[in-house]
Coordinates of C-alpha atoms in Angstrom, one line a residue:
Chain A
M1 CA 65.0 69.0 15.1
K2 CA 61.7 70.5 16.3
L3 CA 61.0 74.2 16.1
K4 CA 61.4 75.5 19.5
F5 CA 60.5 79.1 18.9
R6 CA 58.2 79.5 21.9
M7 CA 60.9 79.0 24.4
Y8 CA 62.4 82.4 23.5
S9 CA 59.1 84.2 24.0
V10 CA 59.8 83.8 27.7
V11 CA 63.5 84.6 27.8
G12 CA 63.7 87.1 25.1
M13 CA 61.2 89.5 26.6
V14 CA 63.6 92.4 26.1
G15 CA 62.3 95.5 24.3
L16 CA 64.9 96.6 21.9
S17 CA 64.6 99.5 19.5
L18 CA 65.6 99.2 15.9
G19 CA 68.8 101.1 16.6
E20 CA 69.8 98.8 19.4
Q21 CA 69.2 95.7 17.3
H22 CA 71.4 97.0 14.5
F23 CA 74.0 97.9 17.0
I24 CA 74.1 94.3 18.4
Q25 CA 74.1 92.8 14.9
G26 CA 76.8 95.1 13.6
G27 CA 78.9 94.6 16.7
I28 CA 78.8 90.9 16.4
A29 CA 79.7 91.1 12.7
Q30 CA 82.8 93.0 13.7
D31 CA 83.8 90.8 16.6
L32 CA 83.0 93.5 19.2
R33 CA 80.0 92.8 21.3
C34 CA 78.1 95.2 23.5
D35 CA 80.0 94.4 26.6
G36 CA 83.4 94.5 24.8
R37 CA 83.8 90.8 24.4
K38 CA 84.9 88.9 21.4
R39 CA 82.6 86.5 19.7
L40 CA 84.1 83.4 21.4
T41 CA 84.8 84.8 24.8
Y42 CA 82.8 83.8 27.9
R43 CA 81.8 86.2 30.7
P44 CA 83.7 85.8 34.0
I45 CA 82.8 82.5 35.6
H46 CA 82.7 82.0 39.4
V47 CA 82.3 78.6 41.0
E48 CA 81.5 77.7 44.6
T49 CA 81.1 74.1 45.7
G50 CA 79.5 72.6 48.7
V51 CA 76.8 75.2 49.0
I52 CA 74.1 72.8 50.0
P53 CA 75.4 70.8 52.9
Q54 CA 72.4 68.4 53.0
A55 CA 73.1 67.2 49.5
N56 CA 75.8 64.7 48.5
G57 CA 77.3 67.3 46.2
S58 CA 76.4 70.8 45.1
A59 CA 77.7 73.8 43.3
R60 CA 76.7 77.4 42.5
I61 CA 78.0 78.9 39.3
R62 CA 77.8 82.5 38.1
I63 CA 78.5 83.3 34.4
G64 CA 78.2 87.1 34.3
A65 CA 74.8 87.7 35.9
T66 CA 73.3 84.3 35.2
E67 CA 73.4 82.3 38.4
V68 CA 72.5 78.6 38.9
I69 CA 72.7 76.1 41.7
A70 CA 73.0 72.4 41.1
S71 CA 72.7 69.7 43.7
V72 CA 73.2 66.0 43.6
K73 CA 71.4 63.6 45.9
A74 CA 72.0 59.9 46.0
E75 CA 69.5 57.4 47.2
L76 CA 69.5 53.7 47.2
G77 CA 67.2 52.0 44.8
K78 CA 66.8 49.0 42.5
P79 CA 68.2 49.0 39.0
S80 CA 65.7 49.0 36.2
L81 CA 64.9 45.7 34.6
S82 CA 66.0 46.7 31.2
Q83 CA 69.5 47.8 32.4
P84 CA 70.4 45.8 35.5
D85 CA 74.1 46.8 35.4
K86 CA 73.6 50.5 35.6
G87 CA 72.4 53.0 38.2
K88 CA 69.8 55.6 37.4
V89 CA 70.3 59.3 37.0
F90 CA 67.4 61.8 37.0
I91 CA 67.9 65.4 35.9
Y92 CA 65.3 68.0 36.9
I93 CA 65.6 71.7 36.3
D94 CA 63.5 74.3 38.0
C95 CA 63.4 78.0 36.9
S96 CA 62.9 80.0 40.1
S97 CA 60.5 82.9 39.9
T98 CA 63.3 85.0 41.4
A99 CA 65.0 84.9 38.0
E100 CA 62.1 86.3 36.0
P101 CA 58.7 87.5 37.0
A102 CA 57.4 85.5 34.1
F103 CA 58.5 82.3 35.8
E104 CA 55.9 82.7 38.5
G105 CA 53.6 79.8 39.1
R106 CA 53.7 77.5 36.2
G107 CA 55.2 80.1 33.8
G108 CA 58.7 78.6 33.9
E109 CA 57.6 75.1 33.3
E110 CA 58.1 75.0 29.6
L111 CA 61.6 76.4 29.8
S112 CA 62.4 74.0 32.7
A113 CA 61.2 71.0 30.7
E114 CA 63.2 72.2 27.6
L115 CA 66.4 72.6 29.7
S116 CA 65.9 69.2 31.4
T117 CA 65.5 67.4 28.1
A118 CA 68.5 69.2 26.6
L119 CA 70.7 68.3 29.6
H120 CA 69.4 64.7 29.6
C121 CA 70.4 64.4 25.9
C122 CA 73.8 66.0 26.4
L123 CA 74.9 64.2 29.6
L124 CA 73.2 60.9 29.6
G125 CA 73.6 59.5 26.2
A126 CA 71.2 57.2 24.3
K127 CA 68.4 55.1 25.8
S128 CA 70.6 52.1 26.0
G129 CA 73.1 54.1 28.0
A130 CA 75.8 54.0 25.4
G131 CA 78.0 57.0 25.1
A132 CA 77.0 58.6 28.3
G133 CA 79.0 61.3 29.9
I134 CA 78.2 60.0 33.3
D135 CA 79.3 56.5 33.9
R136 CA 76.3 54.8 35.3
T137 CA 77.9 51.4 35.9
S138 CA 79.9 52.9 38.7
L139 CA 76.6 53.5 40.5
V140 CA 75.8 49.9 41.0
V141 CA 76.6 48.6 44.5
E142 CA 75.7 45.0 44.1
G143 CA 73.3 43.0 41.8
K144 CA 70.1 44.2 43.3
I145 CA 71.0 47.6 44.6
C146 CA 72.2 50.7 42.8
W147 CA 72.4 54.4 43.6
D148 CA 69.8 56.7 42.1
L149 CA 71.3 60.1 41.4
Y150 CA 68.9 63.0 41.5
I151 CA 70.4 66.0 40.0
D152 CA 68.5 69.2 40.6
G153 CA 69.2 72.4 39.0
L154 CA 67.8 75.7 40.1
V155 CA 68.0 78.9 38.0
V156 CA 68.3 81.7 40.4
S157 CA 69.1 84.6 38.1
S158 CA 68.7 84.4 34.3
D159 CA 70.8 86.6 32.1
G160 CA 71.2 84.4 29.0
N161 CA 73.1 81.2 28.4
L162 CA 71.2 79.1 30.9
L163 CA 72.1 75.7 29.3
D164 CA 75.9 76.3 29.5
A165 CA 75.6 77.5 33.1
L166 CA 73.5 74.5 34.1
G167 CA 75.9 72.1 32.3
A168 CA 78.9 73.6 34.1
A169 CA 77.0 73.6 37.5
I170 CA 76.2 70.0 37.1
K171 CA 79.8 69.1 36.3
A172 CA 81.0 71.0 39.3
A173 CA 78.3 69.5 41.6
L174 CA 79.3 66.0 40.4
S175 CA 83.0 66.6 41.1
N176 CA 81.9 67.7 44.6
T177 CA 79.7 64.6 45.1
G178 CA 80.7 62.0 47.6
I179 CA 78.8 58.7 47.5
P180 CA 78.9 56.9 50.8
S181 CA 80.3 53.4 50.6
V182 CA 77.8 50.6 51.3
K183 CA 78.2 47.2 52.8
V184 CA 75.6 44.7 51.9
T185 CA 75.0 42.0 54.4
A186 CA 75.1 38.7 52.6
G187 CA 72.6 35.9 52.9
A188 CA 69.4 37.6 51.9
A189 CA 66.8 35.7 50.0
S190 CA 66.5 36.7 46.3
D191 CA 63.2 38.5 46.6
E192 CA 63.8 40.2 49.9
Q193 CA 65.2 43.7 50.2
P194 CA 68.8 43.0 51.3
E195 CA 70.1 44.8 54.3
V196 CA 72.5 47.6 53.8
D197 CA 74.9 49.4 55.9
I198 CA 75.5 52.9 54.7
S199 CA 78.7 54.3 56.0
D200 CA 78.7 57.8 57.4
E201 CA 82.5 58.2 57.1
E202 CA 83.7 56.7 53.9
F203 CA 82.9 58.5 50.7
L204 CA 83.8 57.7 47.2
Q205 CA 84.4 60.7 45.0
F206 CA 82.4 60.5 41.8
D207 CA 84.5 60.2 38.7
T208 CA 83.8 63.2 36.5
S209 CA 86.6 63.0 33.9
G210 CA 84.1 61.9 31.3
V211 CA 81.5 64.6 32.0
P212 CA 81.2 66.9 29.1
V213 CA 80.7 70.7 29.0
I214 CA 77.9 72.3 27.0
I215 CA 78.7 75.1 24.6
T216 CA 75.8 77.0 23.1
L217 CA 76.6 78.7 19.8
T218 CA 74.1 81.4 18.9
K219 CA 74.0 82.4 15.2
V220 CA 73.4 86.1 14.7
G221 CA 73.5 87.1 11.0
R222 CA 76.4 85.2 9.6
E223 CA 78.5 84.8 12.7
Y224 CA 78.3 82.7 15.8
I225 CA 78.8 83.9 19.3
V226 CA 79.3 82.0 22.6
D227 CA 77.6 82.9 25.9
A228 CA 74.8 85.2 24.6
T229 CA 73.1 87.7 26.7
P230 CA 69.3 87.9 26.5
E231 CA 69.5 90.9 24.1
E232 CA 71.8 89.0 21.8
E233 CA 69.6 85.9 22.1
S234 CA 66.6 87.9 20.9
Q235 CA 68.5 88.7 17.7
M236 CA 69.5 85.1 17.0
S237 CA 68.3 83.2 14.0
S238 CA 69.1 79.8 15.5
A239 CA 71.3 78.3 18.2
I240 CA 73.0 75.0 18.6
S241 CA 74.1 73.5 22.0
I242 CA 76.9 71.0 21.7
S243 CA 78.3 69.0 24.5
V244 CA 82.0 68.1 24.2
N245 CA 84.0 66.0 26.6
K246 CA 87.7 66.2 27.5
K247 CA 88.8 64.0 24.6
G248 CA 87.1 66.3 22.1
H249 CA 84.2 63.9 21.4
I250 CA 80.7 65.2 20.8
C251 CA 78.3 63.9 23.4
G252 CA 75.1 65.5 22.3
I253 CA 73.6 68.2 20.0
T254 CA 70.5 70.3 20.4
K255 CA 69.2 72.8 18.0
R256 CA 66.9 75.7 18.9
G257 CA 65.4 78.4 16.9
G258 CA 63.2 78.6 13.8
A259 CA 65.6 79.2 11.0
G260 CA 67.0 76.4 9.0
L261 CA 70.7 75.8 8.9
D262 CA 72.8 74.6 6.1
P263 CA 74.6 71.3 7.0
S264 CA 78.0 72.7 6.3
V265 CA 77.2 75.5 8.7
I266 CA 76.4 73.0 11.4
L267 CA 79.6 71.2 10.8
D268 CA 81.5 74.5 11.1
M269 CA 79.7 75.3 14.3
V270 CA 80.6 71.9 15.7
S271 CA 84.3 72.4 15.0
V272 CA 84.1 75.9 16.6
A273 CA 82.5 74.4 19.6
Q274 CA 85.2 71.8 19.9
Y275 CA 87.8 74.6 19.8
V276 CA 86.0 76.7 22.5
S277 CA 85.3 73.7 24.7
G278 CA 89.0 73.1 25.2
K279 CA 89.4 76.5 26.8
L280 CA 86.2 76.3 28.7
M281 CA 87.0 72.9 30.1
N282 CA 90.4 74.1 31.4
K283 CA 88.8 77.2 32.9
L284 CA 86.1 75.2 34.6
D285 CA 88.4 72.5 35.9
S286 CA 90.7 75.1 37.4
E287 CA 87.8 77.0 38.9
I288 CA 86.3 73.8 40.4
A289 CA 89.7 72.8 41.8
S290 CA 90.2 76.1 43.5
A291 CA 86.6 76.1 44.8
E292 CA 87.1 72.7 46.3
A293 CA 90.4 73.7 47.8
E294 CA 88.6 76.7 49.4
D295 CA 85.8 74.5 50.5
E296 CA 88.2 72.3 52.4
S297 CA 90.2 75.0 54.0
Chain B
M1 CA 69.6 82.3 68.3
R2 CA 71.4 80.7 65.4
Q3 CA 74.0 82.4 63.4
I4 CA 72.6 84.9 60.9
R5 CA 74.2 86.0 57.7
A6 CA 72.8 88.2 55.0
E7 CA 73.8 89.3 51.5
I8 CA 72.3 92.0 49.4
G9 CA 72.0 92.1 45.6
A10 CA 72.3 88.4 44.8
V11 CA 70.0 88.6 41.8
S12 CA 71.4 91.4 39.7
K13 CA 68.4 91.4 37.4
A14 CA 65.9 92.1 40.1
D15 CA 65.1 95.5 41.4
G16 CA 66.1 94.3 44.9
S17 CA 67.3 91.0 46.2
A18 CA 68.8 89.4 49.2
I19 CA 69.9 86.1 50.6
F20 CA 69.2 85.5 54.3
E21 CA 70.6 82.6 56.3
M22 CA 69.5 81.6 59.8
G23 CA 71.7 78.7 60.8
N24 CA 71.2 76.1 58.1
T25 CA 68.1 77.7 56.7
K26 CA 68.9 79.7 53.5
V27 CA 66.4 81.8 51.6
I28 CA 66.7 84.0 48.6
A29 CA 64.2 86.9 48.0
A30 CA 63.9 89.0 44.9
V31 CA 61.7 92.0 44.4
Y32 CA 60.4 93.3 41.1
G33 CA 58.7 96.6 41.2
P34 CA 57.1 99.0 41.4
R35 CA 56.0 98.3 37.8
E36 CA 53.0 98.3 35.6
V37 CA 50.2 96.0 36.7
Q38 CA 50.0 92.9 34.6
N39 CA 46.3 92.2 35.3
R40 CA 44.3 95.3 34.8
S41 CA 41.3 94.0 36.7
Q42 CA 43.4 93.9 39.9
Q43 CA 44.8 97.4 39.6
M44 CA 44.0 99.6 42.6
S45 CA 43.8 103.3 42.1
D46 CA 44.9 104.4 45.5
Q47 CA 47.6 101.9 46.4
T48 CA 50.1 99.4 45.0
L49 CA 49.3 95.7 44.5
V50 CA 51.7 93.4 46.4
R51 CA 52.1 89.9 45.2
C52 CA 54.2 87.2 46.7
E53 CA 55.2 83.7 45.7
Y54 CA 57.0 81.3 48.1
S55 CA 58.6 78.1 46.7
M56 CA 61.0 75.6 48.0
A57 CA 63.8 74.1 45.9
N58 CA 63.8 70.4 45.4
F59 CA 67.0 70.0 47.3
S60 CA 66.0 72.2 50.2
T61 CA 64.9 69.5 52.6
G62 CA 66.8 66.4 53.8
D63 CA 64.8 64.0 51.6
R64 CA 64.5 65.3 48.2
M65 CA 60.9 66.2 47.4
R66 CA 59.1 67.0 44.3
K67 CA 56.5 69.7 44.8
P68 CA 53.8 70.8 42.4
K69 CA 54.8 74.3 41.6
G70 CA 52.3 76.9 42.7
G71 CA 49.7 74.4 43.8
D72 CA 51.0 73.3 47.1
R73 CA 48.8 74.5 50.0
R74 CA 51.6 75.2 52.4
S75 CA 53.3 77.4 49.8
T76 CA 50.1 79.2 49.2
E77 CA 49.6 79.8 52.9
I78 CA 53.1 81.0 53.5
S79 CA 52.9 83.3 50.4
L80 CA 49.8 84.8 51.8
V81 CA 51.4 85.3 55.2
I82 CA 54.4 87.0 53.8
R83 CA 52.3 89.2 51.6
Q84 CA 50.1 90.4 54.5
T85 CA 53.1 91.0 56.7
V86 CA 55.0 93.1 54.2
E87 CA 51.9 94.9 53.0
A88 CA 51.5 96.3 56.5
C89 CA 54.9 97.9 56.4
I90 CA 55.2 99.2 52.9
L91 CA 53.8 102.6 52.2
T92 CA 51.5 101.4 49.5
H93 CA 49.6 104.6 49.1
L94 CA 52.8 106.2 47.6
M95 CA 52.7 104.0 44.5
P96 CA 49.1 103.8 43.2
R97 CA 48.2 101.8 40.1
S98 CA 51.4 99.8 40.3
Q99 CA 52.5 96.3 41.3
I100 CA 55.3 95.0 43.4
D101 CA 56.2 91.3 43.2
I102 CA 58.2 89.5 45.8
Y103 CA 59.5 86.0 45.0
V104 CA 61.0 84.0 47.8
Q105 CA 62.9 80.8 47.2
V106 CA 64.0 78.5 49.9
L107 CA 67.4 77.0 49.1
Q108 CA 67.9 75.1 52.4
A109 CA 65.2 74.4 55.0
D110 CA 66.1 73.7 58.6
G111 CA 63.2 75.2 60.5
G112 CA 62.2 78.9 60.7
T113 CA 61.7 79.2 56.9
R114 CA 58.8 81.6 57.4
S115 CA 60.9 84.0 59.5
A116 CA 63.9 83.8 57.2
C117 CA 61.6 84.6 54.3
I118 CA 60.3 87.7 55.9
N119 CA 63.7 88.9 56.9
A120 CA 65.0 88.3 53.4
A121 CA 62.0 90.1 52.0
T122 CA 62.7 93.2 54.2
L123 CA 66.3 93.3 53.0
A124 CA 65.2 92.9 49.4
F125 CA 62.7 95.7 49.7
A126 CA 65.3 98.0 51.2
D127 CA 67.7 97.1 48.3
A128 CA 64.9 97.9 45.8
G129 CA 64.4 101.3 47.5
I130 CA 60.7 100.8 48.2
P131 CA 59.5 103.1 50.9
M132 CA 58.7 101.3 54.2
R133 CA 57.4 102.4 57.6
D134 CA 60.0 100.3 59.4
L135 CA 61.9 97.0 58.8
V136 CA 59.9 93.9 59.5
T137 CA 61.8 91.2 61.3
S138 CA 60.6 87.9 62.4
C139 CA 61.7 84.9 64.4
S140 CA 60.2 81.8 65.8
V141 CA 60.0 80.7 69.4
G142 CA 59.2 77.3 70.9
Y143 CA 58.5 75.9 74.3
L144 CA 60.1 72.6 75.2
H145 CA 60.7 71.1 78.6
S146 CA 59.4 74.2 80.3
T147 CA 62.0 76.4 78.5
P148 CA 61.2 79.0 75.9
L149 CA 63.6 78.3 73.0
L150 CA 64.5 81.0 70.5
D151 CA 64.8 80.2 66.7
L152 CA 63.9 76.6 66.5
N153 CA 65.5 74.3 63.9
Y154 CA 63.8 71.4 62.2
V155 CA 64.7 68.8 64.8
E156 CA 63.4 71.0 67.7
H157 CA 60.3 71.9 65.6
S158 CA 59.5 68.2 65.1
A159 CA 59.8 67.5 68.8
G160 CA 56.1 68.5 69.1
G161 CA 56.1 71.6 71.3
P162 CA 54.4 74.8 70.2
D163 CA 55.9 77.0 67.5
V164 CA 55.2 80.7 67.7
T165 CA 56.2 82.8 64.7
V166 CA 56.3 86.5 65.4
G167 CA 56.9 89.4 63.1
I168 CA 57.4 92.8 64.5
L169 CA 58.2 96.4 63.4
P170 CA 61.1 96.9 65.8
K171 CA 61.2 100.7 66.0
L172 CA 57.4 101.1 66.2
D173 CA 57.2 98.2 68.6
K174 CA 54.2 96.7 66.7
V175 CA 53.4 93.1 66.0
T176 CA 52.4 92.4 62.4
L177 CA 52.6 88.6 62.4
L178 CA 51.6 86.2 65.0
Q179 CA 51.1 82.5 64.3
M180 CA 51.1 79.6 66.7
D181 CA 50.4 76.0 66.5
S182 CA 50.0 73.3 69.2
K183 CA 49.2 74.2 72.8
L184 CA 50.8 76.8 75.1
P185 CA 49.8 77.8 78.6
I186 CA 48.6 81.4 78.7
D187 CA 51.0 82.5 81.5
I188 CA 53.9 81.3 79.4
L189 CA 52.8 83.3 76.4
E190 CA 54.1 86.6 77.8
N191 CA 57.5 85.1 78.3
V192 CA 57.6 83.7 74.9
M193 CA 56.5 87.0 73.3
Q194 CA 59.1 88.8 75.2
L195 CA 61.8 86.4 74.0
S196 CA 60.7 86.7 70.4
T197 CA 60.6 90.5 70.6
E198 CA 64.2 90.5 71.8
G199 CA 65.2 88.1 69.0
C200 CA 63.5 90.2 66.4
K201 CA 65.2 93.3 67.6
A202 CA 68.6 91.6 67.5
I203 CA 67.9 90.6 63.9
A204 CA 66.8 94.2 63.1
N205 CA 70.1 95.5 64.4
Y206 CA 72.0 93.1 62.2
I207 CA 69.9 94.0 59.2
R208 CA 70.6 97.7 59.8
E209 CA 74.3 97.0 60.0
I210 CA 74.2 95.2 56.7
L211 CA 72.2 98.0 55.0
L212 CA 74.7 100.5 56.3
E213 CA 77.6 98.5 55.0
N214 CA 75.8 98.2 51.7
A215 CA 75.2 101.9 51.5
K216 CA 78.9 102.6 52.3
Q217 CA 79.9 100.2 49.5
L218 CA 77.6 102.0 47.0
E219 CA 79.0 105.4 48.2
Y220 CA 82.5 104.1 47.7
R221 CA 81.7 102.9 44.2
R222 CA 80.2 106.1 43.2
G223 CA 83.4 107.8 44.2
V224 CA 81.9 110.1 46.8

């Protein structure tokens, strides 16, 4: 668990007076945050799917004022030699300069890299592919060919809790993804590129029942809050992002922040995250379903 | 002309923001400013410093592309073009020693991104309440098979004919941006300019409607 203090020097560039800091900390201790929420309540979540028609799947998610867009593009490629039975997934996050003036030019690179790595760890499992949220074996078409999924996330507006928003957006984009069905013409020599026929009509919906949601718990004082705003994030001592899937299994943990945490505290935070994830998962699923229904109508 | 759609206030954190769609081209612009100059050496005592950054999302074009952020020559050129165009219309002398940043992000590119960016920028400036001489609107015109075409999309653009991008101040009837590539016979130029001026004025009318609608909404929310 490396110290990742520098990340917050970009996001937490809010000037808070001493009085405001005490107000935030006191409110959290009494389960009443600045905007009236309880500690474990999320801000209103809006989901829109199919926002990028050129992509195989896309979604735009707004949690409060944080807005992110995720798009999934599928391209045919060869499976890697070390894992011939699995397709490849690449996650790349970009922090747009529209979100923060500080992200101009290369300013947002550090944060983007941080978010990409955290998402990789939460959604894609270990190097061997075990325990992944996204089932990569379903991406293989036939021995030599597999689908490469390029998942691109763009942070349009940043108002705290970027990781959760990105996780939710990726989940929504994946449910919106249709992979065209491919027919491989038989009889190609073993070292030649086989001919493929990509159908324009038939699409296979990607299976997202195993994709986890990411819950970030921010510890302020002795309490943890969910869905922190930038002001609350600037008061945190540490934060843990936990990804939990439908079955309640933990798929990945990332810790940020400089303060050390007692192991019992971490276990407590994990159980709180599991509790919150149930509600968030249901909310997200219903929002995604209604967004897809609206998209089709 | 393709269908246009605009939305104000997409990025709540920015001082002004707008999303502008021209057909399949979708662009988001955010304005931060006027605020204190970050780089003291660039501060100007008699006017405001306008900075612009243009970037394209990875998923914006048909084939996913991976661009080096801030280093791409096309992005730099377009950033410069947008900056010069809007600098001509903002009343920069009213805000000396300050800085205005405009960030434009292309979400979907289908031809005419330059124009969509300028239109989005105008809306964003209006949303931020920055004093301007007039709205700047822009659209592109091409000339294929002896016909001037208004608002080219990507396919028409790649067909190889000339592509003229024009930016005008509609009420003042002044041209602030004129860029053209490929060849165009001079006698056709006047036709093409005429067509683009009409197109820009149509966009300006639409933008005015949107702003009026937005103002009514704000009025309603304030309980007036």
